[in-house]
mmCIF file of C-alpha atoms and ligand atoms in Angstrom:
data_model
loop_
_atom_site.group_PDB
_atom_site.id
_atom_site.type_symbol
_atom_site.label_atom_id
_atom_site.label_comp_id
_atom_site.label_asym_id
_atom_site.label_seq_id
_atom_site.Cartn_x
_atom_site.Cartn_y
_atom_site.Cartn_z
ATOM 1 C CA MET D 1 27.778 -19.032 -163.716
ATOM 2 C CA LYS D 2 28.083 -22.327 -163.518
ATOM 3 C CA CYS D 3 31.005 -23.794 -161.468
ATOM 4 C CA ASP D 4 32.335 -26.988 -161.407
ATOM 5 C CA LEU D 5 35.737 -26.293 -158.411
ATOM 6 C CA ASP D 6 36.198 -30.568 -158.041
ATOM 7 C CA GLN D 7 36.781 -30.015 -162.653
ATOM 8 C CA PHE D 8 38.537 -26.573 -162.301
ATOM 9 C CA ARG D 9 41.105 -27.675 -159.301
ATOM 10 C CA LYS D 10 41.750 -30.417 -162.085
ATOM 11 C CA ILE D 11 43.041 -28.504 -165.147
ATOM 12 C CA LYS D 12 45.719 -26.841 -166.237
ATOM 13 C CA THR D 13 45.602 -22.521 -165.606
ATOM 14 C CA PRO D 14 45.381 -20.091 -165.961
ATOM 15 C CA PHE D 15 42.056 -20.839 -168.436
ATOM 16 C CA TYR D 16 38.727 -19.519 -170.577
ATOM 17 C CA TRP D 17 35.537 -20.818 -169.041
ATOM 18 C CA TYR D 18 32.259 -20.340 -171.235
ATOM 19 C CA ASP D 19 28.939 -20.696 -169.511
ATOM 20 C CA LEU D 20 27.151 -22.523 -172.441
ATOM 21 C CA GLY D 21 23.755 -22.049 -170.899
ATOM 22 C CA LEU D 22 23.910 -18.808 -170.552
ATOM 23 C CA LEU D 23 25.098 -17.836 -174.007
ATOM 24 C CA ASN D 24 22.252 -19.606 -174.997
ATOM 25 C CA GLN D 25 19.731 -18.220 -172.682
ATOM 26 C CA THR D 26 21.159 -14.372 -173.892
ATOM 27 C CA LEU D 27 20.551 -15.885 -177.446
ATOM 28 C CA ALA D 28 17.336 -17.078 -177.022
ATOM 29 C CA VAL D 29 15.791 -13.501 -174.994
ATOM 30 C CA VAL D 30 17.456 -11.618 -179.009
ATOM 31 C CA LYS D 31 16.430 -13.634 -180.778
ATOM 32 C CA LYS D 32 12.898 -13.458 -179.141
ATOM 33 C CA GLU D 33 13.511 -9.417 -178.871
ATOM 34 C CA SER D 34 14.847 -8.760 -181.815
ATOM 35 C CA GLN D 35 12.259 -10.999 -184.497
ATOM 36 C CA ARG D 36 9.350 -9.301 -182.455
ATOM 37 C CA TYR D 37 9.940 -5.699 -184.617
ATOM 38 C CA GLY D 38 11.051 -8.322 -187.806
ATOM 39 C CA TYR D 39 15.410 -6.711 -186.782
ATOM 40 C CA HIS D 40 17.995 -8.683 -188.331
ATOM 41 C CA VAL D 41 21.223 -9.566 -186.145
ATOM 42 C CA HIS D 42 24.787 -9.123 -187.192
ATOM 43 C CA TYR D 43 26.837 -10.680 -184.326
ATOM 44 C CA ALA D 44 30.261 -7.965 -183.879
ATOM 45 C CA VAL D 45 32.554 -11.435 -184.355
ATOM 46 C CA LYS D 46 35.428 -9.211 -182.608
ATOM 47 C CA ALA D 47 33.699 -9.639 -179.482
ATOM 48 C CA ASN D 48 34.760 -13.127 -179.998
ATOM 49 C CA ALA D 49 35.770 -15.711 -182.571
ATOM 50 C CA ASN D 50 35.924 -18.742 -180.376
ATOM 51 C CA GLU D 51 34.933 -20.914 -183.006
ATOM 52 C CA ARG D 52 32.504 -22.944 -180.696
ATOM 53 C CA ILE D 53 30.691 -19.170 -179.989
ATOM 54 C CA LEU D 54 30.466 -18.263 -183.153
ATOM 55 C CA LYS D 55 28.540 -22.391 -183.953
ATOM 56 C CA THR D 56 26.431 -21.545 -181.327
ATOM 57 C CA ILE D 57 25.339 -17.335 -182.548
ATOM 58 C CA ARG D 58 25.217 -19.275 -185.770
ATOM 59 C CA SER D 59 22.468 -22.189 -184.659
ATOM 60 C CA TYR D 60 20.281 -19.294 -183.672
ATOM 61 C CA GLY D 61 20.387 -18.185 -187.016
ATOM 62 C CA PHE D 62 21.902 -14.204 -187.163
ATOM 63 C CA GLY D 63 24.215 -13.009 -188.803
ATOM 64 C CA ALA D 64 27.754 -12.201 -188.718
ATOM 65 C CA ASP D 65 29.663 -8.139 -188.446
ATOM 66 C CA CYS D 66 32.296 -8.462 -189.256
ATOM 67 C CA VAL D 67 35.903 -6.028 -189.323
ATOM 68 C CA SER D 68 38.385 -7.987 -191.168
ATOM 69 C CA GLY D 69 38.757 -10.858 -194.191
ATOM 70 C CA ASN D 70 40.668 -13.383 -192.093
ATOM 71 C CA GLU D 71 36.276 -12.850 -189.537
ATOM 72 C CA VAL D 72 34.554 -13.346 -193.190
ATOM 73 C CA LEU D 73 36.100 -16.088 -193.674
ATOM 74 C CA ALA D 74 35.637 -17.744 -189.983
ATOM 75 C CA SER D 75 31.603 -17.245 -189.815
ATOM 76 C CA LEU D 76 31.715 -18.314 -193.373
ATOM 77 C CA ASN D 77 33.705 -22.040 -191.801
ATOM 78 C CA ALA D 78 30.635 -21.270 -188.522
ATOM 79 C CA GLY D 79 28.205 -22.287 -190.990
ATOM 80 C CA PHE D 80 26.792 -18.025 -191.258
ATOM 81 C CA ASN D 81 24.697 -17.273 -194.597
ATOM 82 C CA PRO D 82 26.987 -14.435 -196.844
ATOM 83 C CA ASN D 83 23.875 -13.198 -198.093
ATOM 84 C CA GLU D 84 23.522 -12.050 -194.170
ATOM 85 C CA LEU D 85 26.959 -11.039 -193.975
ATOM 86 C CA VAL D 86 28.308 -7.274 -193.597
ATOM 87 C CA PHE D 87 31.747 -6.345 -192.953
ATOM 88 C CA ALA D 88 32.774 -2.834 -191.786
ATOM 89 C CA GLY D 89 36.832 -1.641 -191.122
ATOM 90 C CA VAL D 90 37.998 1.999 -191.866
ATOM 91 C CA GLY D 91 41.311 0.096 -193.946
ATOM 92 C CA LYS D 92 40.069 -2.790 -195.317
ATOM 93 C CA SER D 93 43.001 -4.045 -197.329
ATOM 94 C CA ASP D 94 42.783 -5.775 -201.746
ATOM 95 C CA ASP D 95 42.924 -8.858 -200.594
ATOM 96 C CA GLU D 96 39.553 -8.251 -197.876
ATOM 97 C CA ILE D 97 38.401 -6.543 -200.061
ATOM 98 C CA LYS D 98 38.543 -10.128 -202.637
ATOM 99 C CA ILE D 99 37.959 -12.359 -200.599
ATOM 100 C CA GLY D 100 34.025 -10.419 -199.469
ATOM 101 C CA LEU D 101 33.504 -10.031 -203.005
ATOM 102 C CA THR D 102 33.968 -14.041 -204.228
ATOM 103 C CA ASN D 103 31.968 -15.001 -201.111
ATOM 104 C CA ASN D 104 29.327 -12.888 -202.200
ATOM 105 C CA ILE D 105 28.430 -10.604 -198.953
ATOM 106 C CA TYR D 106 25.490 -9.442 -197.929
ATOM 107 C CA CYS D 107 27.115 -5.489 -197.413
ATOM 108 C CA PHE D 108 29.670 -3.674 -197.721
ATOM 109 C CA ASN D 109 30.330 -0.567 -194.610
ATOM 110 C CA VAL D 110 32.005 1.970 -196.753
ATOM 111 C CA GLU D 111 33.918 4.261 -195.031
ATOM 112 C CA SER D 112 35.177 6.655 -197.577
ATOM 113 C CA ILE D 113 35.402 7.952 -200.935
ATOM 114 C CA PRO D 114 38.334 6.290 -202.179
ATOM 115 C CA GLU D 115 37.420 3.126 -200.138
ATOM 116 C CA LEU D 116 33.918 3.394 -202.423
ATOM 117 C CA GLU D 117 36.659 3.160 -205.297
ATOM 118 C CA ILE D 118 38.220 0.833 -204.854
ATOM 119 C CA ILE D 119 35.733 -2.173 -203.904
ATOM 120 C CA ASN D 120 34.369 -1.006 -207.504
ATOM 121 C CA GLU D 121 36.795 -1.221 -209.289
ATOM 122 C CA PHE D 122 37.657 -4.932 -207.881
ATOM 123 C CA ALA D 123 33.797 -5.185 -208.117
ATOM 124 C CA ALA D 124 33.858 -4.967 -211.788
ATOM 125 C CA ALA D 125 37.326 -7.142 -212.473
ATOM 126 C CA ALA D 126 35.310 -9.715 -211.359
ATOM 127 C CA SER D 127 31.659 -8.813 -212.658
ATOM 128 C CA LYS D 128 30.267 -8.248 -210.624
ATOM 129 C CA ILE D 129 27.420 -6.322 -208.488
ATOM 130 C CA ALA D 130 28.820 -5.328 -204.685
ATOM 131 C CA SER D 131 26.557 -3.771 -202.582
ATOM 132 C CA VAL D 132 27.890 -1.191 -199.525
ATOM 133 C CA ALA D 133 26.074 0.683 -197.131
ATOM 134 C CA LEU D 134 27.410 4.005 -196.409
ATOM 135 C CA ARG D 135 28.659 4.222 -193.123
ATOM 136 C CA ILE D 136 28.054 7.077 -191.103
ATOM 137 C CA ASN D 137 29.978 10.056 -188.258
ATOM 138 C CA PRO D 138 26.227 11.038 -186.838
ATOM 139 C CA ASN D 139 27.712 13.485 -184.461
ATOM 140 C CA VAL D 140 26.292 11.537 -180.640
ATOM 141 C CA ASN D 141 27.924 11.306 -178.261
ATOM 142 C CA ALA D 142 27.106 8.348 -177.155
ATOM 143 C CA SER D 143 28.581 8.100 -173.227
ATOM 144 C CA THR D 144 26.243 11.073 -172.797
ATOM 145 C CA HIS D 145 22.594 10.717 -171.970
ATOM 146 C CA HIS D 146 21.526 14.571 -174.243
ATOM 147 C CA TYR D 147 20.518 14.308 -177.950
ATOM 148 C CA ILE D 148 24.322 15.407 -178.578
ATOM 149 C CA THR D 149 24.386 16.806 -181.713
ATOM 150 C CA THR D 150 27.921 17.826 -181.845
ATOM 151 C CA GLY D 151 32.023 17.100 -181.683
ATOM 152 C CA LEU D 152 32.846 13.748 -183.075
ATOM 153 C CA GLU D 153 33.726 14.762 -186.607
ATOM 154 C CA GLU D 154 37.205 14.300 -185.158
ATOM 155 C CA ASN D 155 36.790 10.323 -184.956
ATOM 156 C CA LYS D 156 38.943 8.357 -188.538
ATOM 157 C CA PHE D 157 35.958 6.730 -188.707
ATOM 158 C CA GLY D 158 32.580 6.791 -191.040
ATOM 159 C CA ILE D 159 32.160 9.819 -193.304
ATOM 160 C CA ASN D 160 30.808 13.014 -192.303
ATOM 161 C CA MET D 161 27.697 14.488 -193.264
ATOM 162 C CA TRP D 162 28.990 17.662 -194.788
ATOM 163 C CA GLU D 163 31.243 15.184 -197.300
ATOM 164 C CA MET D 164 28.021 13.283 -198.694
ATOM 165 C CA GLU D 165 27.228 15.348 -201.360
ATOM 166 C CA ASP D 166 30.745 14.922 -202.576
ATOM 167 C CA VAL D 167 30.203 10.999 -201.211
ATOM 168 C CA LEU D 168 26.800 11.200 -204.410
ATOM 169 C CA LYS D 169 28.286 12.368 -207.067
ATOM 170 C CA ALA D 170 31.071 9.586 -206.308
ATOM 171 C CA LEU D 171 29.177 6.466 -206.999
ATOM 172 C CA GLU D 172 27.159 8.435 -210.023
ATOM 173 C CA ALA D 173 29.973 7.414 -211.562
ATOM 174 C CA LEU D 174 30.864 4.106 -210.221
ATOM 175 C CA PRO D 175 28.732 1.138 -211.954
ATOM 176 C CA ASN D 176 29.790 -1.976 -209.996
ATOM 177 C CA ILE D 177 28.788 -0.408 -206.538
ATOM 178 C CA LYS D 178 25.449 -0.746 -205.790
ATOM 179 C CA LEU D 179 23.811 1.758 -202.680
ATOM 180 C CA ILE D 180 21.217 -0.591 -200.478
ATOM 181 C CA GLY D 181 21.561 1.200 -197.210
ATOM 182 C CA LEU D 182 23.400 3.252 -194.113
ATOM 183 C CA HIS D 183 25.207 1.959 -191.816
ATOM 184 C CA PHE D 184 26.174 3.707 -187.769
ATOM 185 C CA HIS D 185 27.849 3.084 -184.779
ATOM 186 C CA ILE D 186 28.532 4.704 -182.421
ATOM 187 C CA GLY D 187 30.832 3.385 -179.779
ATOM 188 C CA SER D 188 30.757 0.578 -177.270
ATOM 189 C CA GLN D 189 29.408 -0.663 -174.186
ATOM 190 C CA ILE D 190 26.875 1.932 -174.497
ATOM 191 C CA THR D 191 24.515 0.928 -171.005
ATOM 192 C CA ASP D 192 23.074 4.924 -170.986
ATOM 193 C CA LEU D 193 19.886 3.566 -173.217
ATOM 194 C CA GLN D 194 19.817 7.814 -174.267
ATOM 195 C CA ALA D 195 22.671 7.316 -176.405
ATOM 196 C CA PHE D 196 20.870 5.270 -178.596
ATOM 197 C CA LYS D 197 17.546 7.998 -178.675
ATOM 198 C CA GLY D 198 19.892 9.773 -180.533
ATOM 199 C CA LEU D 199 21.249 8.491 -182.861
ATOM 200 C CA CYS D 200 17.363 7.451 -183.379
ATOM 201 C CA ILE D 201 16.634 10.952 -183.723
ATOM 202 C CA ARG D 202 20.004 11.742 -185.670
ATOM 203 C CA VAL D 203 19.204 9.340 -188.488
ATOM 204 C CA ASN D 204 15.870 10.513 -188.801
ATOM 205 C CA GLU D 205 16.780 13.051 -190.048
ATOM 206 C CA ILE D 206 19.945 11.733 -192.116
ATOM 207 C CA GLN D 207 17.068 9.978 -193.986
ATOM 208 C CA GLN D 208 15.294 12.885 -194.605
ATOM 209 C CA TRP D 209 18.976 13.774 -195.824
ATOM 210 C CA PHE D 210 18.570 10.766 -198.188
ATOM 211 C CA PHE D 211 14.921 11.325 -199.296
ATOM 212 C CA ALA D 212 15.270 14.999 -200.103
ATOM 213 C CA HIS D 213 18.084 13.268 -202.375
ATOM 214 C CA HIS D 214 15.607 10.629 -203.816
ATOM 215 C CA ILE D 215 17.190 8.234 -201.854
ATOM 216 C CA ILE D 216 15.570 5.068 -200.110
ATOM 217 C CA VAL D 217 18.083 2.697 -199.420
ATOM 218 C CA ASP D 218 16.883 -1.128 -198.691
ATOM 219 C CA HIS D 219 18.149 -0.933 -194.314
ATOM 220 C CA ILE D 220 19.174 1.065 -191.584
ATOM 221 C CA ASN D 221 22.183 -0.487 -189.923
ATOM 222 C CA VAL D 222 22.317 0.691 -185.960
ATOM 223 C CA GLY D 223 25.069 -0.845 -184.761
ATOM 224 C CA GLY D 224 26.708 -2.207 -181.554
ATOM 225 C CA GLY D 225 27.453 -1.350 -178.477
ATOM 226 C CA LEU D 226 24.975 -2.286 -175.560
ATOM 227 C CA GLY D 227 26.701 -2.544 -172.636
ATOM 228 C CA VAL D 228 27.331 -4.354 -169.788
ATOM 229 C CA ASN D 229 27.331 -4.426 -166.173
ATOM 230 C CA TYR D 230 30.842 -5.472 -164.908
ATOM 231 C CA THR D 231 30.842 -4.360 -161.664
ATOM 232 C CA ASP D 232 27.626 -7.412 -160.735
ATOM 233 C CA PRO D 233 27.289 -9.187 -163.161
ATOM 234 C CA GLU D 234 25.680 -11.727 -161.079
ATOM 235 C CA LYS D 235 22.939 -8.472 -161.076
ATOM 236 C CA GLU D 236 22.656 -8.516 -164.026
ATOM 237 C CA LEU D 237 23.509 -11.375 -166.315
ATOM 238 C CA MET D 238 22.225 -10.403 -170.024
ATOM 239 C CA PRO D 239 21.735 -6.364 -170.844
ATOM 240 C CA ASP D 240 17.649 -5.623 -171.065
ATOM 241 C CA PHE D 241 17.413 -6.452 -174.950
ATOM 242 C CA ALA D 242 13.821 -5.807 -174.454
ATOM 243 C CA THR D 243 13.986 -1.438 -173.675
ATOM 244 C CA TYR D 244 16.684 -1.769 -176.083
ATOM 245 C CA PHE D 245 15.159 -2.362 -179.176
ATOM 246 C CA GLN D 246 12.074 -1.160 -177.595
ATOM 247 C CA VAL D 247 13.548 2.301 -177.709
ATOM 248 C CA PHE D 248 14.605 1.641 -182.225
ATOM 249 C CA HIS D 249 11.323 0.826 -182.410
ATOM 250 C CA ASP D 250 9.504 3.135 -181.064
ATOM 251 C CA LEU D 251 11.794 5.917 -182.347
ATOM 252 C CA LEU D 252 12.974 5.228 -185.633
ATOM 253 C CA GLU D 253 11.323 6.708 -188.664
ATOM 254 C CA VAL D 254 11.542 3.581 -190.489
ATOM 255 C CA ARG D 255 10.209 3.644 -194.518
ATOM 256 C CA PRO D 256 8.134 0.942 -196.153
ATOM 257 C CA LYS D 257 10.337 -2.726 -196.369
ATOM 258 C CA GLN D 258 13.468 -1.075 -194.927
ATOM 259 C CA THR D 259 15.009 -3.677 -192.976
ATOM 260 C CA VAL D 260 16.827 -2.124 -189.574
ATOM 261 C CA HIS D 261 19.979 -4.241 -188.334
ATOM 262 C CA PHE D 262 22.054 -4.312 -185.404
ATOM 263 C CA GLU D 263 26.056 -5.973 -184.533
ATOM 264 C CA LEU D 264 25.564 -6.276 -181.037
ATOM 265 C CA GLY D 265 29.230 -8.583 -180.154
ATOM 266 C CA ARG D 266 29.934 -7.364 -176.807
ATOM 267 C CA ALA D 267 26.425 -7.517 -175.332
ATOM 268 C CA LEU D 268 26.128 -11.078 -175.850
ATOM 269 C CA VAL D 269 29.171 -13.189 -174.798
ATOM 270 C CA ALA D 270 29.809 -10.817 -172.664
ATOM 271 C CA GLN D 271 28.788 -12.394 -168.978
ATOM 272 C CA CYS D 272 29.028 -16.318 -170.085
ATOM 273 C CA GLY D 273 32.909 -15.857 -169.856
ATOM 274 C CA SER D 274 35.596 -16.407 -167.485
ATOM 275 C CA LEU D 275 38.895 -16.065 -166.729
ATOM 276 C CA ILE D 276 39.425 -18.645 -164.030
ATOM 277 C CA SER D 277 43.774 -17.824 -162.670
ATOM 278 C CA LYS D 278 45.344 -19.315 -159.699
ATOM 279 C CA VAL D 279 47.225 -17.602 -157.281
ATOM 280 C CA LEU D 280 50.589 -18.156 -157.113
ATOM 281 C CA TYR D 281 52.178 -15.171 -154.253
ATOM 282 C CA ILE D 282 51.202 -13.089 -151.677
ATOM 283 C CA LYS D 283 53.955 -10.838 -151.428
ATOM 284 C CA LYS D 284 53.225 -8.418 -149.361
ATOM 285 C CA GLY D 285 53.440 -4.533 -149.906
ATOM 286 C CA VAL D 286 53.971 -0.779 -148.488
ATOM 287 C CA LYS D 287 49.467 0.062 -148.665
ATOM 288 C CA THR D 288 48.279 -3.589 -149.775
ATOM 289 C CA ASN D 289 49.026 -7.097 -150.029
ATOM 290 C CA PHE D 290 49.796 -8.366 -153.914
ATOM 291 C CA ALA D 291 47.492 -11.819 -154.618
ATOM 292 C CA ILE D 292 50.000 -13.159 -157.531
ATOM 293 C CA VAL D 293 48.472 -14.249 -159.860
ATOM 294 C CA ASP D 294 49.068 -17.152 -163.425
ATOM 295 C CA ALA D 295 46.801 -15.121 -164.836
ATOM 296 C CA GLY D 296 47.230 -11.941 -166.738
ATOM 297 C CA MET D 297 47.367 -9.306 -169.681
ATOM 298 C CA THR D 298 48.315 -11.828 -172.264
ATOM 299 C CA GLU D 299 44.775 -13.197 -170.948
ATOM 300 C CA LEU D 300 42.265 -10.786 -170.810
ATOM 301 C CA ILE D 301 44.112 -6.631 -171.407
ATOM 302 C CA ARG D 302 40.806 -5.323 -170.944
ATOM 303 C CA PRO D 303 42.303 -3.178 -167.540
ATOM 304 C CA ALA D 304 45.767 -2.918 -168.859
ATOM 305 C CA LEU D 305 44.420 -1.145 -172.314
ATOM 306 C CA TYR D 306 40.909 0.226 -171.300
ATOM 307 C CA GLN D 307 41.196 0.741 -167.334
ATOM 308 C CA ALA D 308 38.200 -1.653 -167.098
ATOM 309 C CA VAL D 309 36.439 -3.198 -164.690
ATOM 310 C CA HIS D 310 36.115 -6.396 -163.814
ATOM 311 C CA LYS D 311 34.380 -8.577 -161.139
ATOM 312 C CA ILE D 312 36.916 -10.969 -159.122
ATOM 313 C CA GLU D 313 35.432 -13.748 -156.825
ATOM 314 C CA ASN D 314 37.781 -16.430 -154.490
ATOM 315 C CA LEU D 315 36.075 -19.490 -155.401
ATOM 316 C CA THR D 316 38.425 -21.457 -152.767
ATOM 317 C CA SER D 317 37.904 -19.505 -149.204
ATOM 318 C CA SER D 318 35.887 -17.792 -147.745
ATOM 319 C CA LEU D 319 37.800 -16.122 -144.715
ATOM 320 C CA PRO D 320 36.985 -13.108 -143.893
ATOM 321 C CA GLU D 321 38.072 -10.047 -145.834
ATOM 322 C CA ALA D 322 41.691 -8.422 -146.575
ATOM 323 C CA LYS D 323 42.446 -5.670 -148.891
ATOM 324 C CA TYR D 324 44.793 -6.615 -152.091
ATOM 325 C CA ASP D 325 46.190 -5.147 -156.046
ATOM 326 C CA VAL D 326 45.340 -8.686 -157.805
ATOM 327 C CA VAL D 327 48.443 -8.876 -160.407
ATOM 328 C CA GLY D 328 49.407 -10.223 -163.053
ATOM 329 C CA PRO D 329 53.163 -12.275 -164.052
ATOM 330 C CA ILE D 330 53.163 -9.740 -167.191
ATOM 331 C CA CYS D 331 56.869 -7.509 -167.289
ATOM 332 C CA GLU D 332 54.432 -4.368 -167.306
ATOM 333 C CA SER D 333 52.979 -1.990 -164.690
ATOM 334 C CA SER D 334 49.790 -1.990 -166.480
ATOM 335 C CA ASP D 335 49.309 -5.643 -165.967
ATOM 336 C CA PHE D 336 47.051 -5.482 -163.158
ATOM 337 C CA PHE D 337 43.464 -6.698 -162.950
ATOM 338 C CA ALA D 338 42.521 -4.715 -159.621
ATOM 339 C CA LYS D 339 43.564 -2.183 -156.643
ATOM 340 C CA ALA D 340 42.784 -2.065 -153.260
ATOM 341 C CA LEU D 341 40.347 -5.728 -154.103
ATOM 342 C CA MET D 342 38.339 -6.586 -150.410
ATOM 343 C CA LEU D 343 39.091 -10.502 -151.193
ATOM 344 C CA PRO D 344 38.186 -13.657 -149.102
ATOM 345 C CA GLU D 345 41.732 -13.981 -147.091
ATOM 346 C CA THR D 346 43.498 -15.592 -150.239
ATOM 347 C CA LYS D 347 46.851 -17.704 -150.458
ATOM 348 C CA ARG D 348 48.908 -19.614 -152.944
ATOM 349 C CA GLY D 349 46.487 -21.885 -154.384
ATOM 350 C CA ASP D 350 43.799 -20.072 -153.679
ATOM 351 C CA LEU D 351 41.755 -19.887 -157.424
ATOM 352 C CA LEU D 352 40.627 -16.424 -158.454
ATOM 353 C CA SER D 353 37.576 -15.775 -161.874
ATOM 354 C CA ILE D 354 37.469 -13.027 -162.817
ATOM 355 C CA ARG D 355 34.050 -12.326 -163.670
ATOM 356 C CA SER D 356 32.315 -11.594 -167.122
ATOM 357 C CA ALA D 357 35.405 -11.344 -170.228
ATOM 358 C CA GLY D 358 33.074 -14.044 -172.573
ATOM 359 C CA ALA D 359 33.497 -10.223 -175.070
ATOM 360 C CA TYR D 360 37.470 -9.586 -175.570
ATOM 361 C CA GLY D 361 39.559 -11.271 -173.319
ATOM 362 C CA GLU D 362 40.798 -15.001 -175.791
ATOM 363 C CA VAL D 363 40.147 -12.954 -178.914
ATOM 364 C CA MET D 364 42.388 -10.379 -177.691
ATOM 365 C CA SER D 365 44.912 -12.598 -175.515
ATOM 366 C CA SER D 366 48.831 -12.011 -177.718
ATOM 367 C CA GLU D 367 51.443 -14.847 -176.962
ATOM 368 C CA TYR D 368 54.208 -11.983 -176.373
ATOM 369 C CA ASN D 369 56.325 -12.861 -172.824
ATOM 370 C CA LEU D 370 55.986 -15.640 -175.120
ATOM 371 C CA ARG D 371 53.654 -17.210 -172.822
ATOM 372 C CA THR D 372 51.518 -20.754 -173.604
ATOM 373 C CA LYS D 373 48.035 -19.986 -175.416
ATOM 374 C CA ALA D 374 45.451 -20.361 -172.880
ATOM 375 C CA VAL D 375 42.758 -22.852 -173.066
ATOM 376 C CA ALA D 376 38.969 -22.679 -173.185
ATOM 377 C CA TYR D 377 36.652 -24.493 -171.533
ATOM 378 C CA TYR D 378 32.711 -24.789 -171.595
ATOM 379 C CA SER D 379 30.495 -25.620 -169.798
ATOM 380 C CA GLU D 380 26.710 -26.279 -170.927
HETATM 381 C C1 PLP K 1 33.485 -3.009 -182.828
HETATM 382 C C2 PLP K 1 31.676 -3.107 -183.827
HETATM 383 C C3 PLP K 1 30.494 -3.117 -183.477
HETATM 384 C C4 PLP K 1 30.755 -4.254 -182.042
HETATM 385 O O1 PLP K 1 30.718 -3.526 -180.692
HETATM 386 P P1 PLP K 1 29.770 -3.887 -179.332
HETATM 387 O O2 PLP K 1 30.401 -3.211 -178.216
HETATM 388 O O3 PLP K 1 30.703 -5.157 -179.072
HETATM 389 O O4 PLP K 1 28.671 -4.914 -179.713
HETATM 390 C C5 PLP K 1 29.659 -3.715 -183.986
HETATM 391 N N1 PLP K 1 29.946 -2.239 -185.299
HETATM 392 C C6 PLP K 1 31.418 -1.870 -185.245
HETATM 393 C C7 PLP K 1 31.356 -1.547 -186.491
HETATM 394 C C8 PLP K 1 32.153 -2.047 -184.617
HETATM 395 O O5 PLP K 1 33.034 -1.869 -184.791
#
């Protein structure tokens, strides 16, 4: 992580800091390791829709994975090719479906029969054929290292296999829909590759089922979800993409001419971003002291929302360590970044770097408490 302290001291805090050098290195590795097998990578725009980041990712030739009409428009604006754009989401509005149709996107990832019917209706009205992939709930547990095939049907996402006969029947009556793919996404921040092995095995079974129904689709989309190292980013500035893609190459059964697609978000952008914040006050607490900083859940909501862990560094102190709760200024008890964290003795005016904030950071920021939006800066 490149960091220029003299420069940091001059910038109004809090701010996001993106290391574009690391982003470029990461993208180069993803490109090389995916191309080895002819795989298509669509960047999951929801992880970070910052225009400069989008343009950088686009420059490597990746497609985009969008979950809203505005993400479709932002991707097109950033230069992504509509032919490489997929549009997922359990609740696409009428306007959003029309945006996809108007812009001739590659594929709608569809999650229910009613959605298929509405897309068919709008496609017919526009005299178009909409290409769709069925998002299937594969019933694979993303958090375990066993090949588990039970338990996730309560999820709102995807179509369950027991509904699939009905889906095929519905498709017969929808002339403006073309089934081109099967889509899966089992979860996020997955660091145990066994979960992806389980997914491959399940996808093979599901493909067999479709084959038995005389259907071979053009593509298989295995989603995203590859995790990053939040506790020790320096040790792993990028995930092991080579092994990740190799798992699919080794285990996924691909039919002749079938293409394989991925939707990576976090794995591409998490490590290149940091949130830089200034310490406002040190306040004495009962067990530990509070380091009250000028960034809060408004700039990075992951700790408050998912009890997520981010590494925090004091960039300006090298004193002996003491224990702190690092908290923000927002009027919510969940507005903290770390509890009982050992940091070099910290004083008012010190700069803290909250690491691995490139994914689901800036894009989830809000103006709650009427906060001013933090600005993003970049190092080449
Ligand atoms: C969120 C999401 C992704 C990206 O997830 P990451 O964990 O950031 O890789 C991919 N596909 C779909 C359908 C998603 O909802």
